[in-house]
PDB file of C-alpha atoms in Angstrom:
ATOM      1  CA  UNK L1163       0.000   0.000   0.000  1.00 60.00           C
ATOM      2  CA  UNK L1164       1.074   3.430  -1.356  1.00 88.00           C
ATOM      3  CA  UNK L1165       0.578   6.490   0.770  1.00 96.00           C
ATOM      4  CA  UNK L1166       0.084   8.274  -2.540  1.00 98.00           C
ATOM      5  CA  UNK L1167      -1.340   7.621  -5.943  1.00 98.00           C
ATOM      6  CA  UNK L1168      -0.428   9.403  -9.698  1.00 97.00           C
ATOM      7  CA  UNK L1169      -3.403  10.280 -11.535  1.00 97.00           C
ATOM      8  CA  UNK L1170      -2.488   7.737 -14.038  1.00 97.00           C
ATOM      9  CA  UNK L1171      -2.033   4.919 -11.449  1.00 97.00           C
ATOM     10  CA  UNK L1172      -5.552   6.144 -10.283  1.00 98.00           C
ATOM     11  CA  UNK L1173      -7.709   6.059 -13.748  1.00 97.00           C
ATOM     12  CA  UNK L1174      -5.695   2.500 -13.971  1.00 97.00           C
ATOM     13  CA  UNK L1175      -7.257   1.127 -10.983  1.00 97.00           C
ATOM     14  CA  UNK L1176     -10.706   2.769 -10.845  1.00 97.00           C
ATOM     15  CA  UNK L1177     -11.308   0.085 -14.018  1.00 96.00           C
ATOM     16  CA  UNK L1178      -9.876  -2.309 -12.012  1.00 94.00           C
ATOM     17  CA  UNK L1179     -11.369  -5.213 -10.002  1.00 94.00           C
ATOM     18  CA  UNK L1180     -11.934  -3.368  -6.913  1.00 95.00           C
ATOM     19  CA  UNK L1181     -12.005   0.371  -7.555  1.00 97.00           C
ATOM     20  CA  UNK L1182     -11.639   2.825  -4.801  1.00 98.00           C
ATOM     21  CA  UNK L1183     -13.615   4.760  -2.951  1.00 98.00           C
ATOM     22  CA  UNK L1184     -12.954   8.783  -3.682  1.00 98.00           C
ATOM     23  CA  UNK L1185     -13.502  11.327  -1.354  1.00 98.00           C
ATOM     24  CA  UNK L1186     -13.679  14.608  -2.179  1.00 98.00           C
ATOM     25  CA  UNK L1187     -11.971  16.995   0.642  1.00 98.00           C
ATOM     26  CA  UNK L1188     -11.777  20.255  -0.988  1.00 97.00           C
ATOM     27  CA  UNK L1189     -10.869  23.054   2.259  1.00 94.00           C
ATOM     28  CA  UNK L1190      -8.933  25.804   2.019  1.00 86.00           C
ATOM     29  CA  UNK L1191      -7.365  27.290   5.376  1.00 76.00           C
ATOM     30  CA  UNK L1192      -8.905  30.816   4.954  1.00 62.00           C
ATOM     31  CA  UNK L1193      -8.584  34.309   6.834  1.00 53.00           C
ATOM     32  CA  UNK L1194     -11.338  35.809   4.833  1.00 48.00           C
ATOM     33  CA  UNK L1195     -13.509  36.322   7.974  1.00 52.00           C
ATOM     34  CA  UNK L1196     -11.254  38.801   9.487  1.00 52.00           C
ATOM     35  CA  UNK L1197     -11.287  40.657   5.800  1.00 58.00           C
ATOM     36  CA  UNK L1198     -15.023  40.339   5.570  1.00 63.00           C
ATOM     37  CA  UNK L1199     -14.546  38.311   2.888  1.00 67.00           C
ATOM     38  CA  UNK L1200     -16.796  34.612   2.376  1.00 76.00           C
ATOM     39  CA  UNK L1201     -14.630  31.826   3.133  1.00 80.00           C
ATOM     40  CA  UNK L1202     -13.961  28.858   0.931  1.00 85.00           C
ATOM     41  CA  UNK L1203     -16.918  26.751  -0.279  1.00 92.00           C
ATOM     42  CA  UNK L1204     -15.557  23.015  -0.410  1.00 93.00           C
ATOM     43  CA  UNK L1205     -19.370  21.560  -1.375  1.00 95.00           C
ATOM     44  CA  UNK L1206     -19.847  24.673  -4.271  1.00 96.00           C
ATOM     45  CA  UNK L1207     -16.075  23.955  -5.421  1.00 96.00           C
ATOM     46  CA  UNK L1208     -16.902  19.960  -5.580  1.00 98.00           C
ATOM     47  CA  UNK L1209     -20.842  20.549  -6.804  1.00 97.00           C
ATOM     48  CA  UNK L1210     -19.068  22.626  -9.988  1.00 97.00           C
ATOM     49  CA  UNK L1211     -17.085  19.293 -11.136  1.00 98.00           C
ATOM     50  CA  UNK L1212     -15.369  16.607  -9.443  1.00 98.00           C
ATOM     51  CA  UNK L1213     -14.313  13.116 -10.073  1.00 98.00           C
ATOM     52  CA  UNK L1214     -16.635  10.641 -11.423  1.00 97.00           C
ATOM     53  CA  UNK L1215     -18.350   8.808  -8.503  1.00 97.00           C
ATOM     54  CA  UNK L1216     -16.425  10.909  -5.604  1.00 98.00           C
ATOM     55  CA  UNK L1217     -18.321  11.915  -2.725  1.00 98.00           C
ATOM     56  CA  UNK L1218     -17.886  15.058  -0.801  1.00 98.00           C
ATOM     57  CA  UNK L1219     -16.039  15.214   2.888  1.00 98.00           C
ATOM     58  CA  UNK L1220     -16.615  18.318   4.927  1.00 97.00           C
ATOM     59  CA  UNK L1221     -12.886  18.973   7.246  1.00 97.00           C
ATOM     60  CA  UNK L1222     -14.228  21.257   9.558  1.00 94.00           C
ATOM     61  CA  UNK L1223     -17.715  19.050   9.893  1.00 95.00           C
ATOM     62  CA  UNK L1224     -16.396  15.431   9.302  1.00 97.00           C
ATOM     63  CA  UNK L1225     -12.855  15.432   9.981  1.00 98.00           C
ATOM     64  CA  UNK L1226     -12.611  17.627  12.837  1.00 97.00           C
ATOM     65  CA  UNK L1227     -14.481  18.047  16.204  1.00 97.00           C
ATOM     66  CA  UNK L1228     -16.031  21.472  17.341  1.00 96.00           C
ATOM     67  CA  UNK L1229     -13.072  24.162  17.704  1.00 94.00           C
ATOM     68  CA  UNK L1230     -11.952  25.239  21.089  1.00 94.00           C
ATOM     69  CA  UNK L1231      -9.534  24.731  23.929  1.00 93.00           C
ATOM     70  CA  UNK L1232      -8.395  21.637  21.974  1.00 95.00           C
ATOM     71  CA  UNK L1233      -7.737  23.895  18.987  1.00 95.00           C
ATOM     72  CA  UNK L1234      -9.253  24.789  15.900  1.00 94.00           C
ATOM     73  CA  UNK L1235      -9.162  21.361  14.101  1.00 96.00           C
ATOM     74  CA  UNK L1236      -9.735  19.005  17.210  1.00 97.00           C
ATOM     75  CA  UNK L1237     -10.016  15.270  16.763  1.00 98.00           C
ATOM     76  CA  UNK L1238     -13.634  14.341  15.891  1.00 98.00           C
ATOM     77  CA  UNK L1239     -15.968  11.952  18.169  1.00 97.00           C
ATOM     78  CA  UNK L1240     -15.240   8.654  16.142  1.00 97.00           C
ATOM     79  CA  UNK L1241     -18.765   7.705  16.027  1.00 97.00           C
ATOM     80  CA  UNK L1242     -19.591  10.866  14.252  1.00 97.00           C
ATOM     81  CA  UNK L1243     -16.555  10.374  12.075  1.00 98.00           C
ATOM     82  CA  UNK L1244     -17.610   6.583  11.163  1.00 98.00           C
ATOM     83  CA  UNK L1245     -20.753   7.223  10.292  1.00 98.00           C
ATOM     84  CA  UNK L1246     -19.694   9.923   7.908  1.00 98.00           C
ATOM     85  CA  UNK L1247     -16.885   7.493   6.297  1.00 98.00           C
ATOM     86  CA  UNK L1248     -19.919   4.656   6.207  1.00 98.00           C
ATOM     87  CA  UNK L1249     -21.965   7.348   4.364  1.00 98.00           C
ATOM     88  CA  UNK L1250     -19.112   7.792   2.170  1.00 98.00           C
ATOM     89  CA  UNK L1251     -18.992   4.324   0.866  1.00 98.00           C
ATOM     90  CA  UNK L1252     -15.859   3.553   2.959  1.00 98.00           C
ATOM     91  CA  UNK L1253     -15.120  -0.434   3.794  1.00 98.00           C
ATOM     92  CA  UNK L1254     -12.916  -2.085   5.259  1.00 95.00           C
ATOM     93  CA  UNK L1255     -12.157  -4.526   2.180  1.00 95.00           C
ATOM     94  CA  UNK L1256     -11.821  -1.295  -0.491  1.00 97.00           C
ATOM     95  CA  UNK L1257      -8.661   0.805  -0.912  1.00 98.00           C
ATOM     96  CA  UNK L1258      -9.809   4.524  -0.548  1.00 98.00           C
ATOM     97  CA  UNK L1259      -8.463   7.320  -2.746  1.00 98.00           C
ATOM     98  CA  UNK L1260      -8.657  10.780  -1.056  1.00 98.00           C
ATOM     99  CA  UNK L1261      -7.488  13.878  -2.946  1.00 98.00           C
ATOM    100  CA  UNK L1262      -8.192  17.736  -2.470  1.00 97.00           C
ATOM    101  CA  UNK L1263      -7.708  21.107  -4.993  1.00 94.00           C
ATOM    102  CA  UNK L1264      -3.940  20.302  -5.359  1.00 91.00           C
ATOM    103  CA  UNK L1265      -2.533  21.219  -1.883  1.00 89.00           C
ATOM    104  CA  UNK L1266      -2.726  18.555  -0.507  1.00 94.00           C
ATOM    105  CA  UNK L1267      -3.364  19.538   3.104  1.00 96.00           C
ATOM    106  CA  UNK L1268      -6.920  18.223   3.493  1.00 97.00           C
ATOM    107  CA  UNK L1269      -6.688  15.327   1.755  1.00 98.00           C
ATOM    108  CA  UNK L1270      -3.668  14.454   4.152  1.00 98.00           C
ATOM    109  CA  UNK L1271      -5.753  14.791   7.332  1.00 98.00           C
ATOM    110  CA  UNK L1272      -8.295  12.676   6.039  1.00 98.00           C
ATOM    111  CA  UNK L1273      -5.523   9.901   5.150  1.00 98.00           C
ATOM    112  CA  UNK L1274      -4.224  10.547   8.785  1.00 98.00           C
ATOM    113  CA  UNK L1275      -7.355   9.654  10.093  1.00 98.00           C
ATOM    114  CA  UNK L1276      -8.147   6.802   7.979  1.00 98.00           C
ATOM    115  CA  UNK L1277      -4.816   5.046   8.582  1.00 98.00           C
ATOM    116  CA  UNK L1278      -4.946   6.399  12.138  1.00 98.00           C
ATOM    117  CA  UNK L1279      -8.296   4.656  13.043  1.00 98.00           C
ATOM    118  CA  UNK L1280      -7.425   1.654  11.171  1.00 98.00           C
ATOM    119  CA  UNK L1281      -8.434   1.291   7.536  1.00 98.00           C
ATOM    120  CA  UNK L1282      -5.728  -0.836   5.839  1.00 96.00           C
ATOM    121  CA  UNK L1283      -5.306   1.028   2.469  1.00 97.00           C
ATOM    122  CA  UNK L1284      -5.840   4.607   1.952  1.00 98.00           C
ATOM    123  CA  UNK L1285      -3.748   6.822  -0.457  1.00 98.00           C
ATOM    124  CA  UNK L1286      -3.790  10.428  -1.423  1.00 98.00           C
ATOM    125  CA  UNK L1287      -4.200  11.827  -5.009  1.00 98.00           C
ATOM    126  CA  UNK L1288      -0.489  13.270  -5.789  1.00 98.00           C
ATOM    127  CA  UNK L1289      -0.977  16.724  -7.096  1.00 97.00           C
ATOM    128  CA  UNK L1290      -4.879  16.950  -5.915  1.00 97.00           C
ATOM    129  CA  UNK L1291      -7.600  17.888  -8.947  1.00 97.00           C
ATOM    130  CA  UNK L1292      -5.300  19.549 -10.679  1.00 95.00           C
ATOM    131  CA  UNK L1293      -3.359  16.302 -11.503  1.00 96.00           C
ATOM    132  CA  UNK L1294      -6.024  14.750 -12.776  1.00 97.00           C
ATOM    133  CA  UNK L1295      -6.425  14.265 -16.559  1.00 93.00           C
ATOM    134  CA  UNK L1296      -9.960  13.045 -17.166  1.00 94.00           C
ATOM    135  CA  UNK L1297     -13.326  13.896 -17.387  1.00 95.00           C
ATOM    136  CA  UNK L1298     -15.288  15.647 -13.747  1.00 98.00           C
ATOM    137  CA  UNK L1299     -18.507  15.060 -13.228  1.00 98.00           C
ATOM    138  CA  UNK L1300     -21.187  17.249 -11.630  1.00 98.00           C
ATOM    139  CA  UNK L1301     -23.534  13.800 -10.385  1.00 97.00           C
ATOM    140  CA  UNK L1302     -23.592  13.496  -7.023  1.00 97.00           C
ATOM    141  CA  UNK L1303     -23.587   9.608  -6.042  1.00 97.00           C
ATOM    142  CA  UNK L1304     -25.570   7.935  -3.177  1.00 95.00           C
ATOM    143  CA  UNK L1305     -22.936   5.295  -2.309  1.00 96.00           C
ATOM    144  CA  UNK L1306     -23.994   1.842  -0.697  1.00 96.00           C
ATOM    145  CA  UNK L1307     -23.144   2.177   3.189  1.00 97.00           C
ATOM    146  CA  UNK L1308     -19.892   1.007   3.923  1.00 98.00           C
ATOM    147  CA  UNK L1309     -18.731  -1.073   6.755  1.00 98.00           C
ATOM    148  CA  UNK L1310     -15.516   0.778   8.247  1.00 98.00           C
ATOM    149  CA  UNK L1311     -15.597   1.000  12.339  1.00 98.00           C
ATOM    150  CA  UNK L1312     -12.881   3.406  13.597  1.00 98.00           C
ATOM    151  CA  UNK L1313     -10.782   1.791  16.041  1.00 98.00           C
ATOM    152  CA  UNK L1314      -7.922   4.029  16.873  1.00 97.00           C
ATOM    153  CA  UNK L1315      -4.326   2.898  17.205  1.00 96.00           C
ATOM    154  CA  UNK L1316      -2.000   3.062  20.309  1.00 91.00           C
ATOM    155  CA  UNK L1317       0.043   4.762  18.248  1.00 94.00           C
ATOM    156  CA  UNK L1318       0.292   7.901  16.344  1.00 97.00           C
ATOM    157  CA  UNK L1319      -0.955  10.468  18.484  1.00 98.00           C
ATOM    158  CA  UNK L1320       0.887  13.307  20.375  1.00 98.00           C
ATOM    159  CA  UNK L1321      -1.108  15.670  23.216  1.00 98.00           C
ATOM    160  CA  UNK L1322       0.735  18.823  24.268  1.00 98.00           C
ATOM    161  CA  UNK L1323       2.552  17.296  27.622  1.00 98.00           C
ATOM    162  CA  UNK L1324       3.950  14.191  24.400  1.00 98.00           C
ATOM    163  CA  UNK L1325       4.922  16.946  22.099  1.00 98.00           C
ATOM    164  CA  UNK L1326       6.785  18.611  24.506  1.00 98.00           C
ATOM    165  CA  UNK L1327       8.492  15.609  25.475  1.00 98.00           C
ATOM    166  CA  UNK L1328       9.450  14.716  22.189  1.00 98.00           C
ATOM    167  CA  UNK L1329      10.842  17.904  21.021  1.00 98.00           C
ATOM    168  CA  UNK L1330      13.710  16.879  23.738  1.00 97.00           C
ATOM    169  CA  UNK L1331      13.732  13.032  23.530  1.00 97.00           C
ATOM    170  CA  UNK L1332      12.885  12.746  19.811  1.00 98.00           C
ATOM    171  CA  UNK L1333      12.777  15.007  16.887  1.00 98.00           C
ATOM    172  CA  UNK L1334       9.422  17.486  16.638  1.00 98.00           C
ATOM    173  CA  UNK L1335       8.954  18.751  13.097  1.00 98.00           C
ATOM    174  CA  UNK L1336       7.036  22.380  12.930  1.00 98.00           C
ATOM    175  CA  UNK L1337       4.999  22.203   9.648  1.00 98.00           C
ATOM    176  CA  UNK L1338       3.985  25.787   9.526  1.00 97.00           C
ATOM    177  CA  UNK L1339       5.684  28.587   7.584  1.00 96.00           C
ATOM    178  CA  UNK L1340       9.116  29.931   8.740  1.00 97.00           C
ATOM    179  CA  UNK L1341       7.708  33.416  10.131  1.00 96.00           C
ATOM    180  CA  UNK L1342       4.948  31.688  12.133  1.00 96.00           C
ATOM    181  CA  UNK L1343       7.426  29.198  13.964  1.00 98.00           C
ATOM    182  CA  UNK L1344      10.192  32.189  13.949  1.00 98.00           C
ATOM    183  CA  UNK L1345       6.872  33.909  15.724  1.00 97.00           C
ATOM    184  CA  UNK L1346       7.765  36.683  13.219  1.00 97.00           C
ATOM    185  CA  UNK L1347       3.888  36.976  12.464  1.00 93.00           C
ATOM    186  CA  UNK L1348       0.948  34.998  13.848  1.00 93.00           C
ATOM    187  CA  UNK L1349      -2.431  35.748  11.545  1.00 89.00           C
ATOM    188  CA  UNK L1350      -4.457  33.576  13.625  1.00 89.00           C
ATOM    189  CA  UNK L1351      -3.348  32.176  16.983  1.00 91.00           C
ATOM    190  CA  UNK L1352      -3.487  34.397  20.163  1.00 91.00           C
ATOM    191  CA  UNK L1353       0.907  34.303  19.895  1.00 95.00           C
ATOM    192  CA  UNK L1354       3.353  33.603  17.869  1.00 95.00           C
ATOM    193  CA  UNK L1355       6.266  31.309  17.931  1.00 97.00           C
ATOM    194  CA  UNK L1356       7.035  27.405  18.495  1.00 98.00           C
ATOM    195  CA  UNK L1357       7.198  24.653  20.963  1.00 98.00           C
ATOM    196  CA  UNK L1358      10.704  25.041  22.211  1.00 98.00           C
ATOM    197  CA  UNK L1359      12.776  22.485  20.818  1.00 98.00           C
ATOM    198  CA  UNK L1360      10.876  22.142  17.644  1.00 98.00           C
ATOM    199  CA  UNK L1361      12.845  21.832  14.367  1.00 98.00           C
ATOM    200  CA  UNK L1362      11.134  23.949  11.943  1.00 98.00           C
ATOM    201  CA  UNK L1363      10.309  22.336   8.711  1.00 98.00           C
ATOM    202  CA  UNK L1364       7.575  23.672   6.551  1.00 98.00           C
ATOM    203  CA  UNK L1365       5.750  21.645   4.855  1.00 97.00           C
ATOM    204  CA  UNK L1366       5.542  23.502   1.438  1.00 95.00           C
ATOM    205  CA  UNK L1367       9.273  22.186   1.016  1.00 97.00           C
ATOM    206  CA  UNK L1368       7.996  18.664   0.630  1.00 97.00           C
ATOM    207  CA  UNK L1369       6.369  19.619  -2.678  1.00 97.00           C
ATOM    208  CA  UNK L1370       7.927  20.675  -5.715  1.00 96.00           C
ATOM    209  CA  UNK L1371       6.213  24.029  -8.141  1.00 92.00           C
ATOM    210  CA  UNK L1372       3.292  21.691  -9.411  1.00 92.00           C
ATOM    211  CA  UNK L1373       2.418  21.010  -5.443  1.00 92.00           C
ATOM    212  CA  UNK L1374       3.374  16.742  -5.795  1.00 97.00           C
ATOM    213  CA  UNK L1375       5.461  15.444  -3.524  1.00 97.00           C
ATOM    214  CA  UNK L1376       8.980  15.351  -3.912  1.00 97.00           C
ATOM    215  CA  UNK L1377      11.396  11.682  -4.655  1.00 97.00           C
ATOM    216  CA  UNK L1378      10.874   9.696  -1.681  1.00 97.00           C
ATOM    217  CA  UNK L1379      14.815   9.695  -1.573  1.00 97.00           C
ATOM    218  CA  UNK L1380      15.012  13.030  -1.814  1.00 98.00           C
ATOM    219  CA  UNK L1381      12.355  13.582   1.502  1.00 98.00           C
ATOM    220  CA  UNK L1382      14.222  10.685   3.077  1.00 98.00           C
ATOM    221  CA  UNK L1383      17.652  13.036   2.792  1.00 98.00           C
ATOM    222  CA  UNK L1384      15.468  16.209   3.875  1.00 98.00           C
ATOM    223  CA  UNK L1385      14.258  14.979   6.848  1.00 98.00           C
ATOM    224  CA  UNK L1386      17.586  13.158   7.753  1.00 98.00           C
ATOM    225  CA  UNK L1387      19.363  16.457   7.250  1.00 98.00           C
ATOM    226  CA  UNK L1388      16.947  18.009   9.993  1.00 98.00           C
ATOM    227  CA  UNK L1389      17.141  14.983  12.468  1.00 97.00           C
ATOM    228  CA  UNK L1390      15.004  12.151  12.023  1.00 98.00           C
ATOM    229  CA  UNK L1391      18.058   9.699  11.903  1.00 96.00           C
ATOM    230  CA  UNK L1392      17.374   5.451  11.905  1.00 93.00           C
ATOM    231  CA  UNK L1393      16.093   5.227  15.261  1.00 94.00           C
ATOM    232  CA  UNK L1394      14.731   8.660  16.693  1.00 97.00           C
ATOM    233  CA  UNK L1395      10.952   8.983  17.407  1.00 98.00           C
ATOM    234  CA  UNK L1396       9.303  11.703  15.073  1.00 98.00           C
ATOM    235  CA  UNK L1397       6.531  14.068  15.690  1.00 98.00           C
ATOM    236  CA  UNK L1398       5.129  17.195  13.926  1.00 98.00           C
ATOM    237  CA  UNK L1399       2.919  19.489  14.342  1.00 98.00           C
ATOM    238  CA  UNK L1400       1.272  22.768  12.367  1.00 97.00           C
ATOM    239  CA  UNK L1401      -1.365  25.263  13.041  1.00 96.00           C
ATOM    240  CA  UNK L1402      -4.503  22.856  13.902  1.00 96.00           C
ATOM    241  CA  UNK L1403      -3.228  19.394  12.747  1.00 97.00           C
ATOM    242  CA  UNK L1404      -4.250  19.785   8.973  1.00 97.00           C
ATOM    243  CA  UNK L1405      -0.768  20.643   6.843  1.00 96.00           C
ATOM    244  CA  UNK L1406       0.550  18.762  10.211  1.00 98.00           C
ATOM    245  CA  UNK L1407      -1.317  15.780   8.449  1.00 98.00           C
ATOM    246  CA  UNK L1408       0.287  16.292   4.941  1.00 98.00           C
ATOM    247  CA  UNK L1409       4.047  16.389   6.981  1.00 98.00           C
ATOM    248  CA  UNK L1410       3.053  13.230   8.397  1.00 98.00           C
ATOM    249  CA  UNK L1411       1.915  11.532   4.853  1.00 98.00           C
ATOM    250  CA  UNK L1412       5.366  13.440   3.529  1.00 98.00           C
ATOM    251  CA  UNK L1413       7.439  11.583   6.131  1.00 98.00           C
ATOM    252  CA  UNK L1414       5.466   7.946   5.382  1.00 98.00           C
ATOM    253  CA  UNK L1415       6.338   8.327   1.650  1.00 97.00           C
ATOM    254  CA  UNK L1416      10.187   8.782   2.799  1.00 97.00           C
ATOM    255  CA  UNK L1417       9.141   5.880   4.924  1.00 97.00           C
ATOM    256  CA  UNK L1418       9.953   7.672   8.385  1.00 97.00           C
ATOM    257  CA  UNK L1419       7.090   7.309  10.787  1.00 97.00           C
ATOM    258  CA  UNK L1420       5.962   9.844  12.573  1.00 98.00           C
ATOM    259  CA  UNK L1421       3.125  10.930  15.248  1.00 98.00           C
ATOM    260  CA  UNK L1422       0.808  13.760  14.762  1.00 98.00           C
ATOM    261  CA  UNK L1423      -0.226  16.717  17.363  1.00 98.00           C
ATOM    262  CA  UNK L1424      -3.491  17.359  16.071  1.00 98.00           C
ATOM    263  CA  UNK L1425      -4.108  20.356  18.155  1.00 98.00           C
ATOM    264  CA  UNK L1426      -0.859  21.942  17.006  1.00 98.00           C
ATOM    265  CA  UNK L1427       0.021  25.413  17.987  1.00 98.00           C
ATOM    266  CA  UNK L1428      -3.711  26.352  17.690  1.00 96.00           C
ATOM    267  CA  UNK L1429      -4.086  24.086  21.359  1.00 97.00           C
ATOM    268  CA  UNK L1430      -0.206  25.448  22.789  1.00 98.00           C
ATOM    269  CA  UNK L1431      -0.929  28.817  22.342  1.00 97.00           C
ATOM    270  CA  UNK L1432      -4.005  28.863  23.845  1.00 95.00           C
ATOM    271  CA  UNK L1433      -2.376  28.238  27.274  1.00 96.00           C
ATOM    272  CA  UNK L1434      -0.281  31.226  28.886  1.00 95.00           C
ATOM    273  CA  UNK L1435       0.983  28.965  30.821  1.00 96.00           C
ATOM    274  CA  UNK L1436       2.470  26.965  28.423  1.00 97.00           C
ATOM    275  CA  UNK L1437       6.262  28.152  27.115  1.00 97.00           C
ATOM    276  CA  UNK L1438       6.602  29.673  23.742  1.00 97.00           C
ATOM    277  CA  UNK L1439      10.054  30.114  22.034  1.00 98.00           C
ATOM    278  CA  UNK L1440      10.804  32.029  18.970  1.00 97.00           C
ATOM    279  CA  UNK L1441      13.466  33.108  16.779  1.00 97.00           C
ATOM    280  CA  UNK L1442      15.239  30.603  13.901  1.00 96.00           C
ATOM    281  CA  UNK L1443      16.529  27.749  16.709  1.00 95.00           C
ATOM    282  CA  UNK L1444      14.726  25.417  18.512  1.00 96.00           C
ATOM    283  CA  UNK L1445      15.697  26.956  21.648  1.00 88.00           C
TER     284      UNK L1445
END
């Protein structure tokens, strides 16, 4: 199983034997509120053309629980979350093929949580819509229920008092730009900054100019270079646990594992009592 999937390997196998299920997870991390300007419509952008026989995921509804103390993109209750993958069409016994607009970011955090709660064979479109070749369809399908039960694993998860610990023990990547970990500028958490001890490593730098992934030997060598050596425990971490996600899938196609802290600096920063280092080192 492939953590991600070329457009061409993708028309190959939806005429294959046991086609995948596609999910739709068009989101767009968006500031327009504070402008006054409408945020990003994921259902209009998939309603206007998507692929044939995918089926629409809402992040902030589906994939994430109700923002707060937690942070903005908080894990969601797994019931909730399984009966929206059942809706979906998702089974255990059927790879699932989840892609986004071309960023990658959402798609990624629906792959975490796939893979995270157990489903044996999920992959992420490389390059997103734009990658894809063929025809889009404005149908919506009614899928036949699925059968997938979330069962989360031991493993995989960071909470604030595990990041921390990691970002001394292990290696704790910072997915966000440069500025926000350098704490340079913060447009949307109360401070800026990073965890201290956190290696900054945006995630942007995983991509090349038309947004797919880099050579897994080449993200292998990146992430060496910044300290996840044979042996050291990796975490990462972003804004809210959404381009956090797409570090994560980054780091699985280098074949490095590595944990997520889904409520990312949106959950740290809430806390004054919680230490916040900035500048370019890890402090």
């Amino acid at each position: 199983m492939n953590a991600i999937i070329s457009a061409s390997e993708l028309a190959s196998a939806l005429v294959g034997e046991n086609p995948p299920v596609l999910l739709d997870v068009r989101w767009q991390l968006s500031v327009a509120k504070a402008a006054g300007e409408p945020p990003f419509d994921g259902r209009a952008a998939y309603l206007a053309g998507h692929l044939p026989g995918a089926v629409f995921v809402d992040l902030d509804r589906e994939l994430a629980g109700t923002a707060g103390a937690a942070g903005r993109h908080p894990l969601p209750d797994l019931a909730e979350f399984g009966a929206a993958m059942r809706r979906a069409g998702v089974s255990a016994a059927r790879p699932v093929v989840v892609y986004d607009g071309g960023q990658g970011w959402a798609a990624a955090r629906a792959w975490w949580l796939l893979r995270w709660t157990g489903h044996p064979d999920v992959s992420v479109l490389d390059g997103g819509l734009t990658a894809w070749e063929g025809p889009l369809s404005t149908d919506v399908p009614t899928p036949a229920e699925g059968d997938f039960a979330p069962v989360p694993a031991a493993a995989g998860l960071l909470d604030a008092d595990g990041a921390a610990a990691l970002a001394r023990s292990g290696v704790l990547f910072d997915a966000r730009a440069g500025e926000r970990y350098r704490g340079d500028v913060e447009p949307i958490d109360r401070v800026g900054g990073h965890i201290p001890g956190a290696v900054s490593a945006p995630t942007n730098d995983n991509v090349g100019p038309d947004g797919r992934f880099l050579p897994a030997e080449e993200l292998g060598a990146r992430f060496k270079a910044l300290g996840a050596t044979d042996g050291t425990e990796v975490g990462v971490y972003c804004g809210s646990g959404v381009s956090g996600a797409h570090e994560v899938l980054a780091l699985a196609v280098a074949g490095i594992p590595a944990a997520l802290y889904v409520g990312s600096w949106s959950e740290w920063s809430s806390d004054p009592s919680r230490p916040v280092a900035v500048g370019p080192e890890p402090q």
